Short mmCIF file of C-alpha atoms and ligand atoms in Angstrom, two decimals:
data_model
loop_
_atom_site.label_atom_id
_atom_site.label_comp_id
_atom_site.label_asym_id
_atom_site.label_seq_id
_atom_site.Cartn_x
_atom_site.Cartn_y
_atom_site.Cartn_z
CA MET A 1 -0.26 -0.12 0.08
CA ALA A 2 1.18 3.76 -0.89
CA SER A 3 2.55 5.53 2.05
CA GLN A 4 0.21 8.39 2.57
CA THR A 5 0.51 11.78 4.37
CA PRO A 6 0.41 11.55 8.03
CA VAL A 7 -1.89 14.27 9.72
CA LEU A 8 -0.25 15.84 12.76
CA ILE A 9 -2.44 15.30 15.95
CA GLY A 10 -1.08 17.28 19.43
CA ALA A 11 -0.06 14.97 22.22
CA ASP A 12 -2.59 15.84 24.77
CA THR A 13 -5.41 15.88 22.27
CA LEU A 14 -4.38 12.69 21.51
CA GLU A 15 -4.18 11.43 24.81
CA THR A 16 -7.39 12.93 25.68
CA LEU A 17 -9.26 11.21 23.14
CA VAL A 18 -8.14 7.50 23.75
CA ALA A 19 -8.61 7.96 27.70
CA ASN A 20 -12.37 9.25 26.69
CA ILE A 21 -12.80 6.32 24.54
CA PHE A 22 -11.65 3.53 27.38
CA VAL A 23 -14.04 5.21 29.69
CA ALA A 24 -16.62 5.19 27.14
CA ASN A 25 -15.97 1.53 26.73
CA GLY A 26 -16.20 0.87 30.71
CA CYS A 27 -13.07 1.64 32.33
CA ASP A 28 -12.86 4.19 35.39
CA GLY A 29 -11.08 7.13 34.54
CA ALA A 30 -7.83 6.46 36.63
CA GLU A 31 -7.18 2.89 33.93
CA ALA A 32 -8.42 4.98 31.03
CA GLY A 33 -5.58 7.59 31.64
CA ARG A 34 -3.03 5.58 32.04
CA ILE A 35 -4.00 2.68 29.25
CA ALA A 36 -3.80 6.73 26.77
CA HIS A 37 -0.56 7.99 28.59
CA HIS A 38 1.00 4.84 27.64
CA LEU A 39 -0.26 4.36 24.23
CA LEU A 40 0.90 7.84 23.49
CA GLY A 41 3.86 7.65 25.29
CA ALA A 42 4.87 4.69 22.21
CA ASN A 43 3.75 7.40 19.84
CA LEU A 44 6.28 9.93 20.93
CA ALA A 45 8.93 7.04 21.87
CA GLY A 46 8.35 6.75 17.61
CA HIS A 47 7.22 3.15 18.12
CA ASP A 48 3.96 4.06 16.67
CA SER A 49 3.32 0.25 16.50
CA HIS A 50 2.79 0.06 20.50
CA GLY A 51 0.44 3.48 20.45
CA VAL A 52 -2.99 4.69 19.86
CA VAL A 53 -2.69 2.21 16.76
CA ARG A 54 -3.86 -0.61 19.17
CA VAL A 55 -7.21 1.24 20.41
CA PRO A 56 -9.95 -0.40 18.11
CA ARG A 57 -7.86 -3.68 18.57
CA TYR A 58 -7.74 -2.87 22.62
CA VAL A 59 -11.58 -1.80 22.56
CA GLU A 60 -12.80 -4.88 20.59
CA TRP A 61 -10.59 -7.14 23.55
CA GLN A 62 -12.49 -5.55 26.54
CA GLN A 63 -15.93 -5.71 24.73
CA GLN A 64 -15.47 -9.36 23.63
CA GLY A 65 -13.87 -10.04 27.44
CA PHE A 66 -10.57 -11.06 26.40
CA VAL A 67 -9.00 -7.88 28.88
CA VAL A 68 -11.04 -7.18 31.65
CA ALA A 69 -10.82 -3.10 33.32
CA GLY A 70 -10.52 -2.96 37.06
CA GLN A 71 -7.97 -5.87 37.67
CA GLN A 72 -5.04 -5.60 40.02
CA ALA A 73 -1.73 -7.36 39.95
CA GLU A 74 -2.55 -10.33 42.37
CA VAL A 75 0.32 -11.75 44.50
CA VAL A 76 0.53 -15.46 44.42
CA THR A 77 3.98 -16.29 45.53
CA ASP A 78 6.06 -13.78 47.73
CA GLY A 79 9.28 -14.85 48.61
CA GLY A 80 10.59 -11.08 49.39
CA ALA A 81 13.25 -10.37 46.77
CA PHE A 82 11.15 -12.50 44.39
CA ALA A 83 7.68 -13.18 43.64
CA LEU A 84 4.93 -14.29 41.09
CA LEU A 85 1.90 -12.17 40.25
CA ASP A 86 -0.99 -13.06 37.94
CA GLY A 87 -2.66 -9.65 36.35
CA HIS A 88 -6.02 -11.81 35.43
CA TRP A 89 -6.46 -10.57 32.20
CA GLY A 90 -6.40 -6.90 33.25
CA PHE A 91 -5.26 -4.16 31.17
CA GLY A 92 -1.66 -4.36 30.73
CA GLN A 93 -0.91 -0.66 30.99
CA THR A 94 -2.63 -1.25 35.08
CA VAL A 95 -0.75 -4.57 36.24
CA ALA A 96 2.66 -4.20 34.76
CA PRO A 97 3.05 -1.41 36.16
CA GLN A 98 1.98 -2.76 39.28
CA ALA A 99 4.52 -5.58 38.97
CA THR A 100 7.33 -2.75 38.33
CA ALA A 101 6.83 -0.86 41.16
CA LEU A 102 6.45 -3.93 43.43
CA GLY A 103 10.08 -4.77 41.74
CA ILE A 104 11.27 -1.68 42.52
CA GLU A 105 10.17 -2.12 46.27
CA ARG A 106 11.75 -5.32 46.56
CA ALA A 107 15.55 -4.38 45.21
CA LYS A 108 15.29 -1.81 47.25
CA GLN A 109 14.75 -3.63 50.37
CA HIS A 110 17.06 -6.38 48.86
CA GLY A 111 19.27 -5.26 46.56
CA THR A 112 17.97 -7.11 43.62
CA ALA A 113 14.39 -8.57 42.73
CA VAL A 114 12.80 -11.10 40.44
CA ILE A 115 9.01 -10.62 39.04
CA ALA A 116 7.07 -12.72 37.19
CA LEU A 117 4.05 -11.34 36.15
CA ARG A 118 1.61 -13.48 34.05
CA ASN A 119 -1.70 -13.14 32.62
CA ALA A 120 -1.31 -9.32 31.93
CA GLY A 121 -3.23 -7.59 28.97
CA HIS A 122 -1.32 -6.37 26.23
CA VAL A 123 1.60 -4.34 28.10
CA GLY A 124 2.73 -2.21 25.11
CA ARG A 125 5.96 -0.54 24.71
CA ILE A 126 8.19 -2.97 27.36
CA GLY A 127 10.93 0.25 27.63
CA ALA A 128 8.17 1.96 29.64
CA TYR A 129 8.82 -0.29 32.73
CA SER A 130 12.65 0.04 32.49
CA GLU A 131 11.94 3.66 32.27
CA GLN A 132 10.20 3.74 35.67
CA ALA A 133 12.74 1.19 36.84
CA ILE A 134 15.45 4.12 35.95
CA ALA A 135 13.84 6.52 37.25
CA ALA A 136 14.14 4.66 40.99
CA GLY A 137 18.01 4.29 39.74
CA LEU A 138 17.62 0.90 39.21
CA ILE A 139 19.25 -1.62 36.72
CA SER A 140 16.33 -3.79 35.07
CA ILE A 141 16.10 -6.67 32.27
CA HIS A 142 12.81 -7.95 31.21
CA PHE A 143 12.10 -10.70 29.01
CA VAL A 144 8.66 -10.83 27.91
CA ASN A 145 6.39 -13.10 25.91
CA VAL A 146 2.65 -13.20 24.39
CA ALA A 147 1.08 -16.45 25.51
CA GLY A 148 -1.56 -17.49 22.68
CA SER A 149 -0.16 -15.58 19.88
CA VAL A 150 2.14 -16.92 18.06
CA LEU A 151 3.44 -15.22 15.11
CA VAL A 152 7.18 -15.57 14.02
CA ALA A 153 9.10 -18.65 12.71
CA PRO A 154 12.02 -19.55 14.40
CA PHE A 155 15.47 -19.72 12.35
CA GLY A 156 15.65 -22.37 9.54
CA GLY A 157 11.27 -22.89 9.71
CA THR A 158 8.49 -21.38 7.87
CA GLU A 159 5.96 -22.07 10.31
CA ARG A 160 4.41 -20.11 13.55
CA ARG A 161 6.42 -20.58 16.89
CA PHE A 162 7.07 -17.76 18.92
CA SER A 163 5.44 -14.76 20.21
CA THR A 164 7.28 -11.62 19.06
CA ALA A 165 8.65 -11.68 22.49
CA PRO A 166 9.92 -8.46 23.12
CA PHE A 167 13.26 -7.81 25.54
CA SER A 168 14.35 -4.58 27.18
CA VAL A 169 16.95 -3.72 29.17
CA GLY A 170 17.28 -0.51 31.38
CA VAL A 171 20.33 1.66 32.56
CA PRO A 172 19.97 4.28 35.15
CA THR A 173 23.01 6.48 33.51
CA ASP A 174 22.73 10.73 32.59
CA PRO A 175 21.03 10.02 30.08
CA PRO A 176 19.82 6.53 30.41
CA VAL A 177 20.27 3.73 28.06
CA VAL A 178 17.00 1.67 27.13
CA LEU A 179 17.30 -1.16 24.94
CA ASP A 180 14.02 -2.52 24.24
CA PHE A 181 12.76 -4.68 20.97
CA ALA A 182 10.49 -7.42 19.93
CA THR A 183 12.94 -10.53 18.80
CA SER A 184 10.49 -10.60 15.50
CA ARG A 185 12.47 -8.56 12.96
CA VAL A 186 9.72 -5.91 12.97
CA ALA A 187 7.20 -6.12 15.64
CA GLU A 188 3.16 -6.90 14.94
CA GLY A 189 2.70 -3.31 15.32
CA LYS A 190 4.64 -2.30 12.62
CA VAL A 191 2.83 -4.93 10.17
CA LEU A 192 -0.25 -3.27 11.46
CA VAL A 193 0.87 -0.01 10.95
CA ALA A 194 2.44 -0.77 7.26
CA SER A 195 -1.01 -2.28 6.40
CA ASN A 196 -2.66 1.20 7.29
CA GLY A 197 -0.71 2.50 4.70
CA GLY A 198 2.37 3.30 7.60
CA LYS A 199 5.87 2.63 7.06
CA ALA A 200 6.35 -0.16 4.57
CA LEU A 201 8.28 -3.51 6.27
CA PRO A 202 11.96 -4.58 5.02
CA PRO A 203 11.18 -7.00 1.76
CA ASP A 204 12.81 -9.93 3.84
CA ALA A 205 10.24 -8.87 6.99
CA LEU A 206 7.96 -11.52 6.60
CA ILE A 207 8.03 -15.52 5.27
CA GLU A 208 5.40 -17.17 2.95
CA PRO A 209 4.49 -21.41 3.96
CA ASP A 210 6.69 -21.62 1.46
CA GLY A 211 9.30 -20.26 2.45
CA ARG A 212 9.05 -16.81 0.13
CA LEU A 213 10.36 -13.67 1.88
CA SER A 214 7.70 -10.74 1.87
CA GLY A 215 7.27 -7.84 2.88
CA ASP A 216 3.57 -7.53 2.28
CA PRO A 217 1.81 -7.11 5.39
CA HIS A 218 -1.32 -9.81 3.72
CA THR A 219 1.20 -12.39 4.41
CA LEU A 220 0.37 -12.19 8.24
CA TYR A 221 -3.25 -10.95 7.40
CA GLY A 222 -4.49 -12.50 5.14
CA GLU A 223 -7.30 -10.11 3.05
CA TYR A 224 -8.32 -6.83 5.25
CA PRO A 225 -10.44 -4.10 4.68
CA PRO A 226 -8.78 -0.08 3.98
CA VAL A 227 -9.87 0.60 7.53
CA GLY A 228 -10.26 -1.47 10.44
CA PRO A 229 -8.96 -4.21 12.82
CA ARG A 230 -6.29 -6.99 11.32
CA ASN A 231 -6.52 -10.77 12.48
CA PRO A 232 -2.95 -12.21 11.97
CA SER A 233 -4.66 -15.43 12.34
CA ASN A 234 -6.14 -14.78 8.91
CA GLY A 235 -2.35 -14.96 7.41
CA LEU A 236 -0.80 -18.16 6.24
CA GLY A 237 2.75 -16.95 6.90
CA ALA A 238 4.96 -15.60 9.64
CA ILE A 239 7.36 -12.67 10.53
CA ARG A 240 10.88 -13.84 10.53
CA ALA A 241 12.80 -14.03 14.11
CA PHE A 242 15.66 -11.17 14.11
CA GLY A 243 19.29 -11.76 13.86
CA GLU A 244 19.57 -15.10 12.52
CA HIS A 245 20.12 -17.98 14.97
CA LYS A 246 20.77 -15.46 17.67
CA GLY A 247 17.54 -13.50 17.98
CA SER A 248 15.73 -16.98 17.45
CA GLY A 249 17.43 -18.01 20.43
CA LEU A 250 16.67 -15.07 22.32
CA ALA A 251 12.48 -15.32 21.35
CA PHE A 252 12.77 -18.85 22.43
CA MET A 253 14.29 -18.15 25.85
CA CYS A 254 11.63 -15.12 26.34
CA GLU A 255 8.87 -18.24 25.71
CA LEU A 256 10.96 -20.39 28.28
CA LEU A 257 11.22 -17.46 31.12
CA ALA A 258 8.30 -15.41 30.23
CA GLY A 259 5.85 -17.89 28.96
CA ALA A 260 6.60 -21.05 30.57
CA PHE A 261 8.15 -20.71 33.91
CA THR A 262 5.63 -17.53 34.84
CA GLY A 263 2.64 -19.94 34.76
CA GLY A 264 1.02 -17.71 32.02
CA GLY A 265 1.45 -20.13 28.89
CA THR A 266 3.86 -19.72 25.90
CA SER A 267 2.73 -18.62 22.43
CA GLY A 268 1.25 -21.95 20.94
CA PRO A 269 0.25 -24.60 20.63
CA VAL A 270 -3.03 -21.46 21.23
CA GLY A 271 -5.92 -22.84 22.75
CA GLU A 272 -8.42 -20.46 23.52
CA ARG A 273 -7.72 -18.42 19.92
CA GLY A 274 -8.08 -14.54 19.77
CA ARG A 275 -7.34 -14.33 24.23
CA ILE A 276 -3.58 -12.88 24.27
CA ALA A 277 -1.63 -12.15 27.80
CA ASN A 278 1.60 -10.62 27.97
CA GLY A 279 4.17 -12.85 30.36
CA MET A 280 6.98 -11.02 31.94
CA LEU A 281 10.19 -12.04 33.64
CA SER A 282 11.89 -9.45 35.43
CA ILE A 283 15.01 -8.73 37.22
CA TYR A 284 15.90 -5.42 38.99
CA ILE A 285 19.10 -4.56 40.52
CA SER A 286 19.79 -1.74 42.84
CA PRO A 287 23.50 -0.37 42.51
CA SER A 288 23.72 1.43 45.42
CA HIS A 289 23.46 -2.19 47.38
CA PHE A 290 26.01 -3.50 45.55
CA GLY A 291 28.58 -0.45 46.16
CA THR A 292 29.38 0.52 42.82
CA GLU A 293 26.88 3.04 42.23
CA ALA A 294 29.33 6.08 41.68
CA GLU A 295 32.00 4.04 39.72
CA PHE A 296 29.14 1.88 37.48
CA LYS A 297 28.09 5.73 36.58
CA LYS A 298 30.75 7.21 35.65
CA THR A 299 32.33 4.32 33.73
CA ALA A 300 29.08 3.59 31.97
CA GLU A 301 28.79 7.12 31.07
CA ASP A 302 32.19 7.37 29.95
CA TYR A 303 31.76 4.22 28.15
CA VAL A 304 28.64 5.75 26.31
CA ALA A 305 30.34 8.38 25.17
CA TRP A 306 33.49 6.26 23.68
CA VAL A 307 31.06 4.13 21.87
CA LYS A 308 29.15 7.05 20.35
CA SER A 309 32.21 9.13 19.51
CA CYS A 310 32.98 5.97 17.04
CA ARG A 311 33.48 7.28 13.26
CA PRO A 312 30.34 6.95 11.49
CA ASP A 313 29.64 4.42 8.60
CA THR A 314 27.93 7.23 6.66
CA PRO A 315 28.95 10.38 5.78
CA GLY A 316 27.17 13.10 7.98
CA GLY A 317 25.79 9.66 10.15
CA GLU A 318 25.90 9.48 14.16
CA VAL A 319 26.34 6.25 16.50
CA LEU A 320 23.23 6.71 18.52
CA ALA A 321 23.10 4.54 22.12
CA PRO A 322 19.65 2.66 22.63
CA GLY A 323 17.01 4.63 23.74
CA GLU A 324 18.41 7.85 21.89
CA PRO A 325 16.46 7.79 19.24
CA GLU A 326 13.30 7.83 21.62
CA ALA A 327 14.56 10.74 23.57
CA ARG A 328 14.67 12.73 20.40
CA LEU A 329 11.64 12.28 18.67
CA ARG A 330 9.53 12.18 22.06
CA ALA A 331 11.08 16.04 22.24
CA GLU A 332 10.36 16.63 18.55
CA ARG A 333 6.67 15.40 18.85
CA LEU A 334 5.68 16.69 22.04
CA ALA A 335 6.29 20.28 20.61
CA LYS A 336 5.23 19.40 16.87
CA GLY A 337 2.62 17.13 17.05
CA VAL A 338 2.14 13.41 16.92
CA PRO A 339 1.92 12.25 13.12
CA LEU A 340 -0.91 9.04 12.19
CA GLN A 341 -1.69 7.60 9.17
CA PRO A 342 -4.95 8.62 8.08
CA ASP A 343 -6.08 5.09 8.20
CA THR A 344 -4.94 5.31 11.34
CA TRP A 345 -6.73 8.58 12.50
CA GLU A 346 -9.90 7.23 10.97
CA SER A 347 -10.04 3.98 12.67
CA ILE A 348 -9.78 5.72 15.84
CA THR A 349 -12.28 8.60 15.51
CA ARG A 350 -14.43 5.51 14.27
CA CYS A 351 -14.28 3.96 17.39
CA ALA A 352 -14.79 7.22 19.19
CA ARG A 353 -17.76 7.47 17.30
CA SER A 354 -18.91 4.42 17.99
CA LEU A 355 -19.01 4.66 21.67
CA GLY A 356 -20.78 8.39 21.95
CA VAL A 357 -17.30 9.61 21.98
CA THR A 358 -16.84 13.34 20.50
CA VAL A 359 -13.84 13.71 18.16
CA PRO A 360 -11.81 17.29 18.27
CA ASN A 361 -12.14 18.67 14.91
P1 NAD X 401 13.16 -1.65 17.08
O1 NAD X 401 13.38 -2.32 16.35
O2 NAD X 401 12.63 -0.21 16.63
O3 NAD X 401 14.01 -1.68 17.82
C1 NAD X 401 14.41 -0.41 18.94
C2 NAD X 401 15.57 -0.51 20.02
O4 NAD X 401 16.28 -0.16 19.13
C3 NAD X 401 15.34 0.93 20.91
O5 NAD X 401 16.00 0.24 22.51
C4 NAD X 401 16.22 1.86 19.96
O6 NAD X 401 16.71 3.02 21.18
C5 NAD X 401 17.72 1.22 19.51
N1 NAD X 401 17.60 1.42 18.27
C6 NAD X 401 16.85 2.22 17.03
N2 NAD X 401 17.39 3.13 16.38
C7 NAD X 401 19.18 2.68 16.90
C8 NAD X 401 20.36 3.50 16.66
N3 NAD X 401 19.98 3.84 15.35
N4 NAD X 401 21.34 3.23 16.85
C9 NAD X 401 21.07 2.84 18.55
N5 NAD X 401 20.57 2.07 19.07
C10 NAD X 401 19.07 1.67 17.90
O7 NAD X 401 11.95 -1.84 17.85
P2 NAD X 401 10.75 -3.08 17.91
O8 NAD X 401 11.59 -4.41 17.84
O9 NAD X 401 10.21 -2.96 16.27
O10 NAD X 401 9.72 -2.99 18.57
C11 NAD X 401 8.77 -1.83 19.03
C12 NAD X 401 8.04 -1.88 20.55
O11 NAD X 401 7.59 -3.09 20.46
C13 NAD X 401 8.94 -2.05 21.69
O12 NAD X 401 8.76 -0.98 22.38
C14 NAD X 401 8.29 -3.27 22.02
O13 NAD X 401 8.73 -3.61 23.39
C15 NAD X 401 7.22 -3.53 21.58
N6 NAD X 401 6.85 -4.64 21.57
C16 NAD X 401 6.05 -5.22 22.67
C17 NAD X 401 5.33 -6.24 22.57
C18 NAD X 401 4.32 -6.68 23.53
O14 NAD X 401 3.46 -7.74 23.64
N7 NAD X 401 3.76 -6.07 24.36
C19 NAD X 401 5.59 -7.04 21.56
C20 NAD X 401 6.62 -6.83 20.74
C21 NAD X 401 6.88 -5.70 20.45
#
């Protein structure tokens, strides 16, 4: 699909509209605000795939009872420096920040904490949880999977076996370093954005059942209308794992740690089709408890500067640290507004009107 000229919507306007949509769909104001803030935050960071483009699908999931408003993460096992939480299919934007807050609290007590979260509704951009830990001065590592969502072919295969299983590490330097990516060649949301006329996919991002490589969203979604929700179970192909056998191996570990270990389940075989949940195994580390904080920060910040001083591979190019592209875009989009593909904006406004929510002009 040809790329379309984006519409520019002010960040506040968009956040208010999304919050109003979720209030109209049955969330209380605080939860609707958290969902809106998180989705908008993904757009501001440049991860449009995990931003407001998700609104119609989230609304549909809530209406179908796949995700449940007003849930709290329940502590199932409490070992002090470790805990297992069940999100009970609550909104990820509610239960994942709760799990992260518990990890922060426990790491502040014990120096480290391991928090396993299962059965969370879609938790969105994982870097947000690394940033939550960074704000508390902590290092964090997050292995995540999507139980019941099988989208990605393993290295050497053509059939779906993994979820897009994201992974994130946050380091509280100044500025912070935040690595956050899907272990698939592209996040599913990037296929969604491309199907809405947004940024095209790399031509080898997807794989057809016969092994042909593809950059066409139809490989994942099958036939779909120009506007409206997409269903990845309609397509016959798969997204490829990133980084050949290495990325495929990291995805494997995310499924084992965030899916099997937490008890939330792996990407498949899929049982209750359509209902997906994130699992997240997080490790929190407090440098101050290790007695290394000052030295660690200095060494790390010097190192970041040295890496960035590397000669660029192209004239005018620049070496960036993980998290830098997001920080730059955030500043730009807060000032100028959030660019949305017209089809994305259309599907959000259509969703709003269907719930009786007024759409700003
Ligand atoms: P991506 O491929 O854009 O990679 C992003 C990472 O690469 C960031 O850490 C970024 O800082 C770094 N980066 C980008 N350009 C860089 C450069 N030039 N130099 C140095 N570092 C650079 O991310 P993605 O795989 O498309 O994932 C997008 C989002 O999707 C992530 O936020 C992820 O958490 C989210 N996601 C969530 C789920 C879920 O189930 N909740 C599933 C998959 C993905």
